PDB file of C-alpha atoms in Angstrom:
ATOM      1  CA  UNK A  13      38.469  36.035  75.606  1.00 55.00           C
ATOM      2  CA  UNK A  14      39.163  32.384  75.654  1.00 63.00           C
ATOM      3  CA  UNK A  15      36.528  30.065  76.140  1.00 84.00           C
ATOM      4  CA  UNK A  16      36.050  26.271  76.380  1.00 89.00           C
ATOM      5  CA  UNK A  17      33.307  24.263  76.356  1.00 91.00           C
ATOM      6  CA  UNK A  18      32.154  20.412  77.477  1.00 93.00           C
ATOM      7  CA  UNK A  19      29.164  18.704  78.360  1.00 89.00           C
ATOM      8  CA  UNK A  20      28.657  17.788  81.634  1.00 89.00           C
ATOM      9  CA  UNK A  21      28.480  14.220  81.653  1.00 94.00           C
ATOM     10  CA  UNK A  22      28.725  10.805  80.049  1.00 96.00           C
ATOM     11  CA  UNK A  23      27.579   7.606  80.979  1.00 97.00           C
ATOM     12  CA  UNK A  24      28.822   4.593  79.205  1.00 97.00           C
ATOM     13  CA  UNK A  25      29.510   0.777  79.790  1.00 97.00           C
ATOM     14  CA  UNK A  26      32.492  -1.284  80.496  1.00 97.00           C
ATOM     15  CA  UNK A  27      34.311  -2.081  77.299  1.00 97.00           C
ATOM     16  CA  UNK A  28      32.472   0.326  75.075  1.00 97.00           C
ATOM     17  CA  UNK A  29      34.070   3.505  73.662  1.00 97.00           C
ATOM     18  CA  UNK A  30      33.733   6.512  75.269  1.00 97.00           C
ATOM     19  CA  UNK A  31      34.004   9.662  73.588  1.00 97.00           C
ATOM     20  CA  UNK A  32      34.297  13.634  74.900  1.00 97.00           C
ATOM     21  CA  UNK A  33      33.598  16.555  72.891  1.00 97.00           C
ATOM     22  CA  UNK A  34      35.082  19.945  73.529  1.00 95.00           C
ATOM     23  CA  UNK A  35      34.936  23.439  71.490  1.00 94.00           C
ATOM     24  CA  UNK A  36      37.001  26.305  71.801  1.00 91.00           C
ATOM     25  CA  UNK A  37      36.710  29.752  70.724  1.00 88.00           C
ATOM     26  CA  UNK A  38      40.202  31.351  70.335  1.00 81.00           C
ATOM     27  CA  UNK A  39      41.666  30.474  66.740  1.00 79.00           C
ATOM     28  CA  UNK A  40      45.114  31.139  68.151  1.00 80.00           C
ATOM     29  CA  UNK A  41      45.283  28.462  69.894  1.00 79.00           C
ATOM     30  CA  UNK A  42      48.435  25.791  69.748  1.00 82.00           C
ATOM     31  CA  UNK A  43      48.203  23.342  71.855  1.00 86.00           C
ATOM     32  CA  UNK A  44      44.883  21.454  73.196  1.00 90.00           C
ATOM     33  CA  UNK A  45      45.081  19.246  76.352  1.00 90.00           C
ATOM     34  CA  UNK A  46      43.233  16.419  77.963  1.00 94.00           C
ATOM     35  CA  UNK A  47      42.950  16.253  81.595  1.00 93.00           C
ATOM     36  CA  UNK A  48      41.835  13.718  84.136  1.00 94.00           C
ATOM     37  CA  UNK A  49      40.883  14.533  87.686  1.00 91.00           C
ATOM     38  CA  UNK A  50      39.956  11.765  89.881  1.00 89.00           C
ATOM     39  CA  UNK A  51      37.652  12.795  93.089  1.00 83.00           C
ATOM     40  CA  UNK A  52      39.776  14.905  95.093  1.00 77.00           C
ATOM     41  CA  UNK A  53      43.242  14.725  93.268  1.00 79.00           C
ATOM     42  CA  UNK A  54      45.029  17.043  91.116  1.00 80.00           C
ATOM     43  CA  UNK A  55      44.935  16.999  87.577  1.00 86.00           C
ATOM     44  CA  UNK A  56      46.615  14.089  85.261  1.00 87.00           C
ATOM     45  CA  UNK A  57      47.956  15.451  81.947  1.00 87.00           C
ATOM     46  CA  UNK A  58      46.833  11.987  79.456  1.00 92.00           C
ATOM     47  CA  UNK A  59      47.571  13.428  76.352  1.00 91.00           C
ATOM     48  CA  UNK A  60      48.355  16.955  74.056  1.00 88.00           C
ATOM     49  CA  UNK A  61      48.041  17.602  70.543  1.00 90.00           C
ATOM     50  CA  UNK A  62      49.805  20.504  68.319  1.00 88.00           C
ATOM     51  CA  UNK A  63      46.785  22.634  66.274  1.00 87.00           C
ATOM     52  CA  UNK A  64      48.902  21.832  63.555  1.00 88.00           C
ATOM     53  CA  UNK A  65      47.629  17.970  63.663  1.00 90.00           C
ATOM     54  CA  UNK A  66      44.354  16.205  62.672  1.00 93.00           C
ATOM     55  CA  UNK A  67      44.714  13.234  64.657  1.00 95.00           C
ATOM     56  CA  UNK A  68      47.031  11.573  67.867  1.00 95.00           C
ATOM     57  CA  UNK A  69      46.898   8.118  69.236  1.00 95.00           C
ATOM     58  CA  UNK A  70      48.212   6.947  72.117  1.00 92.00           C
ATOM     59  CA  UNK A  71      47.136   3.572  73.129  1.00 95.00           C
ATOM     60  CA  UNK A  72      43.288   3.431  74.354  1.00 96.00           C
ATOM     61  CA  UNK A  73      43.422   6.874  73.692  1.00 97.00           C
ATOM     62  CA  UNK A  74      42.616   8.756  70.282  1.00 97.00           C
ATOM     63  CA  UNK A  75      42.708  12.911  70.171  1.00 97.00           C
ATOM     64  CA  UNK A  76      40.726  14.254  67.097  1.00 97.00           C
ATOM     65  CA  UNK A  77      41.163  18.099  66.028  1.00 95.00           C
ATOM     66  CA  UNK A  78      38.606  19.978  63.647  1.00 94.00           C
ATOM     67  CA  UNK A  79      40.288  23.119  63.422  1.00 91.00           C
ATOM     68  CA  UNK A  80      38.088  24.816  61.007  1.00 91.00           C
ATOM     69  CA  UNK A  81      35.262  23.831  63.521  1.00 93.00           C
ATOM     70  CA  UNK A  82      37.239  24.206  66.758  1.00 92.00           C
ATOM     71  CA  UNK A  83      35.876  20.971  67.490  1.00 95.00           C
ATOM     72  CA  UNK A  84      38.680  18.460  70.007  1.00 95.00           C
ATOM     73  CA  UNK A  85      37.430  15.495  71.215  1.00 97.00           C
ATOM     74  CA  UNK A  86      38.879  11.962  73.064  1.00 97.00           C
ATOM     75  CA  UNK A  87      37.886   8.868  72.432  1.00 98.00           C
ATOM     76  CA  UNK A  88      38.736   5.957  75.312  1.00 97.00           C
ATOM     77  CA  UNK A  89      38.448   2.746  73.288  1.00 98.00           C
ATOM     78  CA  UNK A  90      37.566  -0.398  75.727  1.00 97.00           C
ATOM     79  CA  UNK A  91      36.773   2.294  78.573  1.00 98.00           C
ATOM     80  CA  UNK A  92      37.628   0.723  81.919  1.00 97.00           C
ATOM     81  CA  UNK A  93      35.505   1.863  85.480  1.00 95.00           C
ATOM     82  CA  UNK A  94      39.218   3.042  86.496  1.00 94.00           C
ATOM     83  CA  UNK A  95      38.486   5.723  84.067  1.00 96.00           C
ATOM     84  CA  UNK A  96      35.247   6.852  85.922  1.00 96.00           C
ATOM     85  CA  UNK A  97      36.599  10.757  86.330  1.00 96.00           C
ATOM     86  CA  UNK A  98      36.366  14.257  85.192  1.00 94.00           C
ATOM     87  CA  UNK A  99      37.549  15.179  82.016  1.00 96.00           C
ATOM     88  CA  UNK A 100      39.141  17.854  81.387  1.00 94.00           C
ATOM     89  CA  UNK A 101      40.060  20.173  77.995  1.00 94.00           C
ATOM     90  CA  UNK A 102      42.318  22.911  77.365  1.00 91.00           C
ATOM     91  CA  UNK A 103      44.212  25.089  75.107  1.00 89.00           C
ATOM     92  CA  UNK A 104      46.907  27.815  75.254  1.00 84.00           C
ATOM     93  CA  UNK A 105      48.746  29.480  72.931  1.00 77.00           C
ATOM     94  CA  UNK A 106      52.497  29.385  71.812  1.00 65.00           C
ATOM     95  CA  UNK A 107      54.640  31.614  74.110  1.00 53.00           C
ATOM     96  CA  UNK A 108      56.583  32.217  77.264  1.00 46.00           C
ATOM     97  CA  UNK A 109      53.345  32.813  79.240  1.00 52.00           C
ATOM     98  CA  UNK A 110      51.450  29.787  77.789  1.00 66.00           C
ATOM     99  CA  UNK A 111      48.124  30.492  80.389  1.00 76.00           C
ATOM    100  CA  UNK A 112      46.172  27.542  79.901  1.00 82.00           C
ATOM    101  CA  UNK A 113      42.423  27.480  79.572  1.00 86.00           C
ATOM    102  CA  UNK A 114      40.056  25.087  81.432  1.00 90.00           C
ATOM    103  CA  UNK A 115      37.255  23.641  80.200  1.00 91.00           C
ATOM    104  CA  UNK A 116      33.868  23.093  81.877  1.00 88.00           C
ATOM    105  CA  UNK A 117      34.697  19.265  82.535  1.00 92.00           C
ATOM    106  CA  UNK A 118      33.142  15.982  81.825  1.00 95.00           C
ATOM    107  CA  UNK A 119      32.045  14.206  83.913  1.00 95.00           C
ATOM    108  CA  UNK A 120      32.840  10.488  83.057  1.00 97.00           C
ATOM    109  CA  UNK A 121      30.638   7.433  84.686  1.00 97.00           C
ATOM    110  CA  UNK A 122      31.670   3.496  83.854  1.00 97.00           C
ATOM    111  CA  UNK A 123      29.033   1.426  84.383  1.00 96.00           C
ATOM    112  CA  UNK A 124      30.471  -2.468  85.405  1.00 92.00           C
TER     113      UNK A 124
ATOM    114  CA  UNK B  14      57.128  12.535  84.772  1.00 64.00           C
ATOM    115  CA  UNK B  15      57.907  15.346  86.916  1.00 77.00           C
ATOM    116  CA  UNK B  16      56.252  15.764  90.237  1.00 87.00           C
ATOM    117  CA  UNK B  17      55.167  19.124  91.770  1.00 91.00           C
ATOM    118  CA  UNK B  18      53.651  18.322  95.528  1.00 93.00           C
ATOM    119  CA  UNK B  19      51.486  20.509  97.380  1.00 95.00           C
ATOM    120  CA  UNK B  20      51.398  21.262 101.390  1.00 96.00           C
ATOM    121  CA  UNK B  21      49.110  20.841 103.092  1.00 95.00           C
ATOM    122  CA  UNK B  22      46.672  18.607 101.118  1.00 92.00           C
ATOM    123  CA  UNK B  23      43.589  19.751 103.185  1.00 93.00           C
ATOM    124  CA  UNK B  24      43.667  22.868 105.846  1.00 96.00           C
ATOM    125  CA  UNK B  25      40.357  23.693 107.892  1.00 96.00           C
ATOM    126  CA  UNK B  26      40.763  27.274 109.601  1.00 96.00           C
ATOM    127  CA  UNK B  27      38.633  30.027 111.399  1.00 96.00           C
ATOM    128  CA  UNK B  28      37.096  32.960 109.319  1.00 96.00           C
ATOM    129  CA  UNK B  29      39.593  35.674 109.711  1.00 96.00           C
ATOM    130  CA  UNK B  30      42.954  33.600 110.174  1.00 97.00           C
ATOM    131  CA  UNK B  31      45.435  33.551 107.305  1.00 97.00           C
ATOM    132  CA  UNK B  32      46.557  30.163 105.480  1.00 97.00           C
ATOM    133  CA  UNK B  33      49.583  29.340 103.705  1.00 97.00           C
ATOM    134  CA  UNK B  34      49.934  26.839 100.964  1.00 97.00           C
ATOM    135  CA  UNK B  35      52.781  25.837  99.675  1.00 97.00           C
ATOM    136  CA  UNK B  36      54.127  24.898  95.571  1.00 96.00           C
ATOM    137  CA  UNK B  37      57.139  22.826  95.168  1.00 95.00           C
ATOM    138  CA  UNK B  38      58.471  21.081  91.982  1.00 93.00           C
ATOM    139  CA  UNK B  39      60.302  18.293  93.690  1.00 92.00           C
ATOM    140  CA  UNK B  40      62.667  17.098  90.566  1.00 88.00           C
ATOM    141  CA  UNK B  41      63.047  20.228  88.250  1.00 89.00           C
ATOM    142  CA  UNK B  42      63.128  23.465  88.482  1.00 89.00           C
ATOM    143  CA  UNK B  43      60.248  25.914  87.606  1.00 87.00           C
ATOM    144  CA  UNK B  44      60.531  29.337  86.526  1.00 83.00           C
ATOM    145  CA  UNK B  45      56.609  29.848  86.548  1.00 88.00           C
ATOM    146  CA  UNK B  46      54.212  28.471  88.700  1.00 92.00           C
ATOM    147  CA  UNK B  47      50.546  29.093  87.952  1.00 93.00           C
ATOM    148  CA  UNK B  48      47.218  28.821  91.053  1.00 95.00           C
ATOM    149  CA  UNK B  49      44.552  27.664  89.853  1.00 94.00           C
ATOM    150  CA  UNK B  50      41.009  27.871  92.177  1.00 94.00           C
ATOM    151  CA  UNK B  51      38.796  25.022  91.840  1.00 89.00           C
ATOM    152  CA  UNK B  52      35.189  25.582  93.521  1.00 84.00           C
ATOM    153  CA  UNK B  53      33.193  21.963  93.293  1.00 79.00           C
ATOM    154  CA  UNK B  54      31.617  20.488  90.243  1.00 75.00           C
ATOM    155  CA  UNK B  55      33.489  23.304  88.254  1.00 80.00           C
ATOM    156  CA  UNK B  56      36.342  23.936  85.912  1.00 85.00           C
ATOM    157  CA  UNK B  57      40.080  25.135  87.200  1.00 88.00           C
ATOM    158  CA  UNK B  58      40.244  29.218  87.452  1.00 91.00           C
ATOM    159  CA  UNK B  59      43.235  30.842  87.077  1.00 91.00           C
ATOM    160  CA  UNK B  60      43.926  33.035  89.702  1.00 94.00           C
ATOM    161  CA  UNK B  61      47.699  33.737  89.435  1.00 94.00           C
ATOM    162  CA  UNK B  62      50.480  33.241  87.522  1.00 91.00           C
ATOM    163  CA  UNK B  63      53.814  33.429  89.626  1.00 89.00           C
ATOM    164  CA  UNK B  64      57.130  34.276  88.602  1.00 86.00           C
ATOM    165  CA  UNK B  65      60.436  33.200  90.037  1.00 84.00           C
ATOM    166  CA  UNK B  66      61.916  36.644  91.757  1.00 82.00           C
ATOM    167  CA  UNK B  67      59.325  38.871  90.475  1.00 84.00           C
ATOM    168  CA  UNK B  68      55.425  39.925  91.143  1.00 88.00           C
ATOM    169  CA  UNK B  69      52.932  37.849  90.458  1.00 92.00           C
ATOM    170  CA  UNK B  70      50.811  38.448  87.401  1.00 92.00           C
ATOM    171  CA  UNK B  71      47.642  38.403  89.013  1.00 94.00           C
ATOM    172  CA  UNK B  72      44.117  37.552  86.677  1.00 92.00           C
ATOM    173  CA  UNK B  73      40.931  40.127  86.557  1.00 91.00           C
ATOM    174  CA  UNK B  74      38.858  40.044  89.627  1.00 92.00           C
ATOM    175  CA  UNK B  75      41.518  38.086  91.864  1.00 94.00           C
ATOM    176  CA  UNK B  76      42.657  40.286  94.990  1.00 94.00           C
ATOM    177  CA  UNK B  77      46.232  40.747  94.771  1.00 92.00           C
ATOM    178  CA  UNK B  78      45.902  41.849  98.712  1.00 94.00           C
ATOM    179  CA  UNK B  79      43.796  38.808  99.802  1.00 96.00           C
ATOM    180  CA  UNK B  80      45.592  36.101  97.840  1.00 97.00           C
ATOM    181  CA  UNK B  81      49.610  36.889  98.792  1.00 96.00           C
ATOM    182  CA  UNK B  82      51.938  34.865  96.358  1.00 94.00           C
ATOM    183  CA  UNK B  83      55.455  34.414  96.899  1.00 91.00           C
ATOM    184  CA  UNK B  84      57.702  32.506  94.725  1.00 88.00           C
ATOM    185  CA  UNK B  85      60.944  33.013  96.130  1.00 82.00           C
ATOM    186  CA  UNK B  86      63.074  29.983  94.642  1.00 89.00           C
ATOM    187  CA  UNK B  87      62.551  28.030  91.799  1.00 90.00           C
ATOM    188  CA  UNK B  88      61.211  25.170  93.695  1.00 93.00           C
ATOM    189  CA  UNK B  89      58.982  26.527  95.625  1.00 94.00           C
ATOM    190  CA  UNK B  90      55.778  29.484  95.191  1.00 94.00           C
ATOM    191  CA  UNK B  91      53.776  29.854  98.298  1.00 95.00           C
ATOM    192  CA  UNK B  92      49.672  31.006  98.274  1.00 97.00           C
ATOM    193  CA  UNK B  93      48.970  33.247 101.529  1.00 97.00           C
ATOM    194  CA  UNK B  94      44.949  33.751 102.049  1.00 97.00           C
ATOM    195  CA  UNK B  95      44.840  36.200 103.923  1.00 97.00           C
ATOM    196  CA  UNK B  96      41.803  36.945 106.500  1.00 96.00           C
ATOM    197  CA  UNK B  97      40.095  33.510 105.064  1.00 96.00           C
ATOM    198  CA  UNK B  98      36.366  33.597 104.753  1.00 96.00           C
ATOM    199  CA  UNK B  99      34.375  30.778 104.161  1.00 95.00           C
ATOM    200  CA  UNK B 100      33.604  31.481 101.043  1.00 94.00           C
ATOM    201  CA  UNK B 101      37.218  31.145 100.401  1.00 95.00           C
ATOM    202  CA  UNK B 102      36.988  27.542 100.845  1.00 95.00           C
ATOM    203  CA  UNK B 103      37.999  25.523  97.493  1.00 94.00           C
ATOM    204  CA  UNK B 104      40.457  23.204  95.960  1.00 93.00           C
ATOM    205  CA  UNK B 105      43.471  25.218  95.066  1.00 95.00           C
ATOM    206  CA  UNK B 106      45.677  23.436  92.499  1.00 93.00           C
ATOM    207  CA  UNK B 107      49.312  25.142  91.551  1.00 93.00           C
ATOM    208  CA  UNK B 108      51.166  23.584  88.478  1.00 91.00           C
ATOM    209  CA  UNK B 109      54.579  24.455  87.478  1.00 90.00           C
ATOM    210  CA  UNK B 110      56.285  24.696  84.129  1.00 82.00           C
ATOM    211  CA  UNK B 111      58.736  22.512  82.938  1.00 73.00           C
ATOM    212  CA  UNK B 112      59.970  23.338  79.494  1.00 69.00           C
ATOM    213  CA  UNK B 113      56.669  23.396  77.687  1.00 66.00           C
ATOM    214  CA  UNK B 114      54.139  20.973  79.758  1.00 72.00           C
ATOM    215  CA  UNK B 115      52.601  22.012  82.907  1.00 78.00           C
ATOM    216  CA  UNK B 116      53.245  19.610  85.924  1.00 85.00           C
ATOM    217  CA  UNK B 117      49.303  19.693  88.552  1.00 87.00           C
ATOM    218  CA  UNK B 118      50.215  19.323  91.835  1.00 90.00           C
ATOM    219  CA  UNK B 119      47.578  17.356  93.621  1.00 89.00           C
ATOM    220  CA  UNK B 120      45.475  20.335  95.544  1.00 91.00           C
ATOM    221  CA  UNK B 121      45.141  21.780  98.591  1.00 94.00           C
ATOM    222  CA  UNK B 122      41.302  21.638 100.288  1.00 93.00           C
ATOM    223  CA  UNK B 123      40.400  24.682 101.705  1.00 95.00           C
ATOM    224  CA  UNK B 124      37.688  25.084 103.980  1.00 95.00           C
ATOM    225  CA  UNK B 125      37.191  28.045 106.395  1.00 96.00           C
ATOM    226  CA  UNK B 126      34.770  27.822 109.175  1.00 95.00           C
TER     227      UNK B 126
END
């Protein structure tokens, strides 16, 4: 079955770069997602990529896809403490039932 | 974006007692709505995936009996736990589909007594 991975946690300072890794097992995957989930809230779609791309940028934010590897990650360029949250990735396939796959989370701490 | 809202946000309720949570997609309409169980510090689970005027497809190792979904319009699915225990208490999160992206509402905070 489908399975995503994360690590736990990242600590990083105000202005730097922050950037979360995520792997993923199932090669028929389409699309790959990033997730934020503040304490206690839903989740926040922030950005999507097709598997047929390398690379999106969308302001601060930068998606980068190793397919070969199965490798996503996000970068958050001049990271901000109101991005202090839980990251999360995940992937689904192409189709009318288009389940979605979590992954573990990251857990994302701005220090001031 | 579109917004999907969730009722009631938090719910505290005696072991045994059955809870209703509601789904609604508030500016669209959503032919699939999907429950997702979120225990703390840990990824979202699907539990369901619900289907306007049809059965829900449930997932492996989710009680079909305990957890009752209903998705009787396309605006709204509801989640019935049914004979809560505490270790049903959890974040449940629905999300409904609009097109191709998946709207999160913001969760409903489950804990039973």
């Amino acid at each position: 079955g489908e399975d995503v991975e994360q690590s736990l946690f990242l600590s990083v300072r105000e202005g730097d770069s922050s950037v979360i890794n995520c792997t993923y097992t199932d090669s028929s995957s389409t699309y790959l997602y990033w997730y934020k989930q503040e304490p206690g809230a839903g989740l926040q779609l922030l950005t999507y990529i097709f598997s047929n791309m390398d690379m999106k940028q969308d302001q601060r934010l930068t998606v980068l896809l190793n397919k070969k590897d199965k490798h996503l990650s996000l970068r958050i360029a001049d990271t901000q403490t109101g991005d202090s949250a839980i990251y999360f990735c995940a992937e689904s396939r192409k189709g009318g039932y288009q389940k979605v796959t979590f992954g573990t989370g990251t857990k994302l701490q701005v220090i001031p | 974006g579109a917004v999907v809202s969730q009722h009631p946000s938090w719910v505290i309720c005696k072991s045994g007692t059955s809870v209703k949570i509601e789904c609604r997609s508030l500016d669209f309409q959503a032919t699939t709505m999907f429950w997702y169980r979120q225990f703390p510090k840990q990824s979202l689970m699907l539990m369901a995936t619900s289907n306007e005027g049809s059965k829900a497809t449930y997932e492996q190792g989710v009680e079909k009996d305990k957890f009752l979904i209903n998705h009787a319009s396309l605006t709204l699915s509801t989640l019935t736990v049914t004979s809560a225990h505490p270790e049903d208490s959890s974040f449940y999160i629905c999300s409904a589909r609009d097109g191709g992206e998946q709207f999160f509402g913001p969760g409903t905070r489950l804990t039973v007594l």
